XYZ file of C-alpha atoms in Angstrom:
324
model
C -41.061 -25.132 -11.844
C -41.068 -24.020 -15.386
C -40.351 -20.302 -14.272
C -37.315 -21.494 -12.427
C -36.170 -23.472 -15.345
C -36.360 -20.565 -17.712
C -34.598 -18.274 -15.020
C -31.891 -20.940 -14.790
C -31.539 -21.055 -18.552
C -31.420 -17.298 -18.687
C -28.318 -17.340 -16.461
C -26.608 -20.062 -18.362
C -24.507 -20.052 -21.474
C -24.282 -22.535 -24.338
C -21.249 -22.712 -26.512
C -20.694 -24.909 -29.541
C -17.494 -25.143 -31.728
C -17.710 -27.146 -34.968
C -15.454 -27.532 -38.117
C -18.372 -26.303 -40.311
C -16.954 -23.474 -42.400
C -18.623 -20.097 -41.812
C -20.672 -18.589 -44.439
C -21.389 -15.086 -45.151
C -25.336 -14.803 -45.321
C -25.180 -11.865 -47.640
C -23.392 -13.893 -50.325
C -25.608 -16.918 -50.115
C -27.990 -17.038 -53.004
C -31.327 -18.792 -52.795
C -29.887 -21.708 -54.922
C -27.238 -22.318 -52.142
C -29.585 -22.601 -49.355
C -29.963 -25.990 -47.852
C -32.579 -28.292 -49.382
C -35.370 -29.808 -47.527
C -35.282 -33.503 -47.006
C -37.877 -34.032 -49.782
C -35.767 -31.979 -52.338
C -32.663 -33.810 -51.334
C -34.363 -37.136 -51.980
C -35.531 -36.036 -55.308
C -32.101 -34.755 -56.411
C -30.457 -37.914 -55.085
C -32.765 -40.063 -57.115
C -32.363 -37.993 -60.301
C -28.585 -37.690 -60.170
C -26.374 -38.438 -63.181
C -25.391 -42.044 -63.327
C -21.773 -41.778 -64.262
C -20.870 -39.177 -61.682
C -19.714 -40.590 -58.190
C -22.149 -40.677 -55.597
C -21.532 -37.556 -53.262
C -20.263 -38.381 -49.824
C -21.709 -36.646 -46.924
C -18.914 -35.219 -44.558
C -19.435 -35.832 -40.926
C -19.174 -32.650 -39.067
C -17.640 -32.750 -35.558
C -18.547 -30.342 -32.892
C -17.789 -29.653 -29.303
C -20.359 -28.062 -26.982
C -19.886 -26.401 -23.470
C -22.666 -25.731 -21.198
C -21.957 -23.030 -18.399
C -24.638 -23.058 -15.665
C -23.424 -19.719 -14.039
C -21.878 -21.488 -10.975
C -18.343 -20.678 -11.934
C -18.811 -16.958 -12.153
C -20.768 -17.056 -8.884
C -17.964 -19.016 -7.180
C -15.349 -16.516 -8.599
C -17.269 -13.563 -7.122
C -17.716 -15.424 -3.846
C -13.894 -16.310 -3.632
C -13.040 -12.624 -4.338
C -15.331 -11.343 -1.682
C -13.653 -13.794 0.834
C -10.263 -12.642 -0.203
C -11.287 -9.030 0.206
C -12.613 -9.634 3.634
C -9.298 -11.150 4.788
C -6.615 -9.451 6.873
C -3.672 -7.982 5.110
C -1.568 -8.162 8.228
C -1.111 -11.902 7.539
C -0.110 -11.244 3.866
C 3.390 -10.493 2.531
C 4.302 -7.719 0.102
C 5.314 -8.812 -3.308
C 8.701 -7.288 -2.961
C 10.563 -6.950 -6.373
C 14.088 -6.447 -4.934
C 16.544 -8.776 -3.281
C 18.509 -8.585 -0.134
C 21.434 -6.871 -1.805
C 19.271 -3.933 -3.080
C 17.636 -3.678 0.430
C 20.950 -3.469 2.300
C 22.566 -1.154 -0.044
C 19.695 1.217 0.004
C 19.420 1.175 3.753
C 23.273 2.043 3.806
C 22.651 4.800 1.199
C 19.825 6.339 3.166
C 21.864 6.462 6.369
C 24.989 7.863 4.479
C 22.911 10.563 2.860
C 21.359 11.638 6.176
C 24.837 11.913 7.763
C 26.411 13.565 4.857
C 23.601 16.083 4.454
C 24.226 17.136 8.202
C 27.956 17.488 7.644
C 27.365 19.548 4.396
C 24.927 21.862 6.235
C 27.150 22.283 9.283
C 30.101 23.203 7.065
C 28.054 25.545 4.977
C 26.726 27.789 7.830
C 30.172 29.668 8.488
C 30.377 30.412 4.637
C 26.848 31.966 4.873
C 28.059 34.412 7.461
C 25.928 32.847 10.225
C 27.002 32.710 13.913
C 24.785 30.106 15.660
C 25.590 31.454 19.095
C 24.322 35.067 18.004
C 21.076 33.739 16.395
C 17.726 34.293 18.220
C 15.558 31.365 19.241
C 13.198 31.894 16.223
C 16.102 31.992 13.769
C 17.481 28.722 15.275
C 14.124 27.172 14.903
C 13.842 28.235 11.191
C 17.373 26.805 10.557
C 16.321 23.531 12.247
C 13.152 23.468 9.935
C 15.294 24.101 6.952
C 17.782 21.396 7.973
C 15.042 18.772 8.486
C 13.506 19.818 5.017
C 16.697 19.285 3.134
C 17.442 16.004 4.918
C 13.991 14.729 4.061
C 14.258 15.669 0.506
C 17.709 14.154 0.074
C 16.958 10.765 1.746
C 13.563 10.328 0.012
C 15.287 11.172 -3.393
C 17.644 8.188 -2.588
C 14.872 5.919 -1.692
C 12.468 6.735 -4.544
C 15.461 6.650 -6.998
C 16.068 3.081 -6.158
C 12.320 2.162 -5.965
C 11.735 3.749 -9.416
C 14.225 1.368 -11.047
C 11.732 -1.594 -10.218
C 8.664 0.047 -11.824
C 5.858 -0.893 -12.196
C 5.725 -1.427 -8.357
C 2.971 -3.476 -6.676
C -0.128 -1.286 -6.012
C 0.296 -1.652 -2.057
C 3.868 -0.171 -2.076
C 4.425 3.495 -1.473
C 0.616 4.074 -1.409
C -1.132 7.228 -0.310
C -4.799 6.849 -0.370
C -7.286 9.338 1.382
C -10.445 7.295 0.486
C -12.441 5.437 3.119
C -10.616 6.808 6.296
C -12.768 4.786 8.614
C -13.213 1.502 6.755
C -12.885 -1.423 9.107
C -10.419 -3.230 6.997
C -8.244 -0.487 5.437
C -9.381 2.823 6.970
C -6.155 4.691 7.393
C -7.637 7.094 9.952
C -9.217 4.406 11.964
C -6.149 2.258 12.130
C -3.959 5.379 12.869
C -6.130 5.843 16.067
C -5.860 2.077 16.851
C -2.070 2.300 16.313
C -1.751 5.469 18.327
C -3.618 3.946 21.302
C -1.445 0.814 20.943
C 1.740 2.823 20.806
C 0.737 4.763 23.953
C -0.089 1.444 25.835
C 3.154 -0.286 24.603
C 5.351 2.816 25.707
C 3.698 3.079 29.084
C 4.016 -0.599 29.687
C 7.606 -0.492 28.579
C 8.423 2.406 30.969
C 6.770 0.597 33.852
C 8.627 -2.640 33.079
C 12.031 -0.763 32.929
C 11.261 1.139 36.023
C 10.256 -2.068 37.780
C 13.361 -4.094 36.728
C 16.057 -1.364 36.927
C 14.501 1.164 39.341
C 15.187 3.995 36.928
C 12.864 5.921 34.477
C 13.861 5.943 30.854
C 15.680 9.129 30.073
C 15.965 9.120 26.318
C 12.808 10.744 25.481
C 12.979 13.061 28.404
C 16.522 14.242 27.569
C 15.378 15.043 23.904
C 12.567 17.261 25.170
C 14.717 18.908 27.580
C 17.096 19.939 24.819
C 14.029 21.481 23.012
C 12.713 23.396 25.997
C 14.345 26.712 24.942
C 12.234 26.555 21.669
C 8.979 25.327 23.182
C 6.503 28.007 23.672
C 9.040 30.845 23.154
C 7.105 32.255 20.138
C 4.491 31.218 17.575
C 7.326 30.933 14.998
C 9.376 28.670 17.117
C 6.315 26.545 17.894
C 5.301 26.380 14.156
C 8.717 25.263 13.355
C 8.844 22.545 15.835
C 5.424 21.295 14.946
C 6.516 21.286 11.258
C 9.740 19.395 12.020
C 8.277 16.774 14.603
C 4.850 16.476 13.135
C 5.224 16.768 9.455
C 8.714 16.297 8.020
C 10.043 13.707 10.489
C 7.050 11.389 10.115
C 7.138 11.578 6.414
C 10.856 10.718 6.338
C 10.874 8.095 8.975
C 7.797 6.307 7.923
C 8.856 6.081 4.224
C 12.210 4.670 5.285
C 11.272 2.289 8.155
C 7.828 1.325 7.170
C 7.486 1.996 3.374
C 10.954 0.421 2.697
C 12.426 -1.476 5.561
C 9.282 -3.241 6.834
C 8.139 -4.075 3.264
C 11.650 -5.473 2.514
C 11.642 -7.696 5.564
C 8.404 -9.374 4.414
C 10.393 -11.024 1.654
C 12.151 -13.255 4.013
C 9.983 -13.363 7.272
C 6.157 -13.394 7.840
C 4.539 -9.981 8.024
C 3.766 -10.255 11.789
C 7.458 -10.956 12.499
C 8.460 -7.966 10.363
C 5.975 -5.887 12.228
C 7.654 -6.698 15.694
C 11.084 -6.141 14.171
C 10.191 -2.842 12.673
C 7.999 -1.039 15.315
C 4.419 -1.022 16.782
C 3.449 1.408 14.101
C 4.075 -1.275 11.433
C 1.078 -3.063 12.498
C -1.444 -0.529 11.309
C 0.660 0.007 8.239
C 0.662 -3.646 7.390
C -3.203 -3.710 7.765
C -4.000 -0.804 5.660
C -1.124 -0.849 3.149
C -1.352 2.875 3.268
C 1.672 5.089 4.356
C -0.739 7.764 5.575
C -1.534 5.518 8.522
C 1.991 5.513 10.154
C 2.648 9.016 9.203
C -0.576 10.119 10.814
C 0.365 8.160 14.059
C 3.809 9.570 14.071
C 2.608 13.184 13.356
C 0.000 12.988 16.121
C 2.483 11.615 18.629
C 5.311 14.143 18.042
C 3.120 17.261 17.361
C 0.908 16.365 20.235
C 3.774 16.258 22.705
C 5.023 19.698 21.431
C 1.542 21.318 21.527
C 0.972 19.886 25.120
C 4.232 21.153 26.452
C 3.653 24.601 24.841
C 0.323 24.836 26.402
C 1.770 24.003 29.697
C 4.575 26.566 29.340
C 2.091 29.236 28.410
C 0.171 28.312 31.700
C 3.183 28.998 33.725
C 4.313 25.529 34.488
C 8.055 24.643 34.806
C 8.426 22.037 31.842
C 11.938 20.951 32.765
C 10.934 20.365 36.479
C 7.693 18.584 35.371
C 9.580 16.321 32.737
C 12.219 15.311 35.279
C 9.580 14.545 37.926
C 7.572 12.352 35.636
């Protein structure tokens, strides 16, 4: 019992505040030290009769006792917060709907204008697209995507920079703890990728069931890229760089990093995820842009690499895509 009492006292704190003036011990002479009770009685008995009797001032004090429970509760509350699911929490968005609308319009406009400027500049550079080889076309496409990505991200970050300092979970790139259950960017990228595959498969089945036709948008896009797929190592590297690096960085910064985050100012995060895309779920959980970028990159580059492999094995990719 005694040991527990001392242990409890060691974790406690006792604070007192009083109106007693603070004294500097180095300046106190032996004559100024408090008298013992006997000395005080002696001096009081022998005081000078015509001097008024000294009045003792009552000193008030306030004391506080801290038993250590508050800090413990604080730590426990913090641990409970850290174990929560960020998917249910909103971002602290510093801008309003006007900024969100104008920024979205500016990103779209810069995307279109960049393409128009590049198309107009090609003849002035002395390039004839119809005379270019497949490798040269692939290189031009890669350069086009790189310029577009730089311009749109410059607009996006220019707007965001005017609201500095931003919350820590906005435009965050963090390579630490990739397999953490709560915020592991690589773990949740795998979960999101599996979810995206399942969602797209179910959507294709549903569309085919109700309309009797297979969705053609993805197939048509791949058919247009067929001349470049597997034609050479340069073309393949350019396609992987476009679809697996530049496009994910651009689109995830715009649609997840800005659009999804802005939506959470007015609607709950799960609703914003449904509006944005399936990849938004993993991003909302990790608050790390590496997660949706990884999903996007694996999806796009995986398709290109698989088709390239099949092309090299002698399969007719166009016939295979149309049949599936």
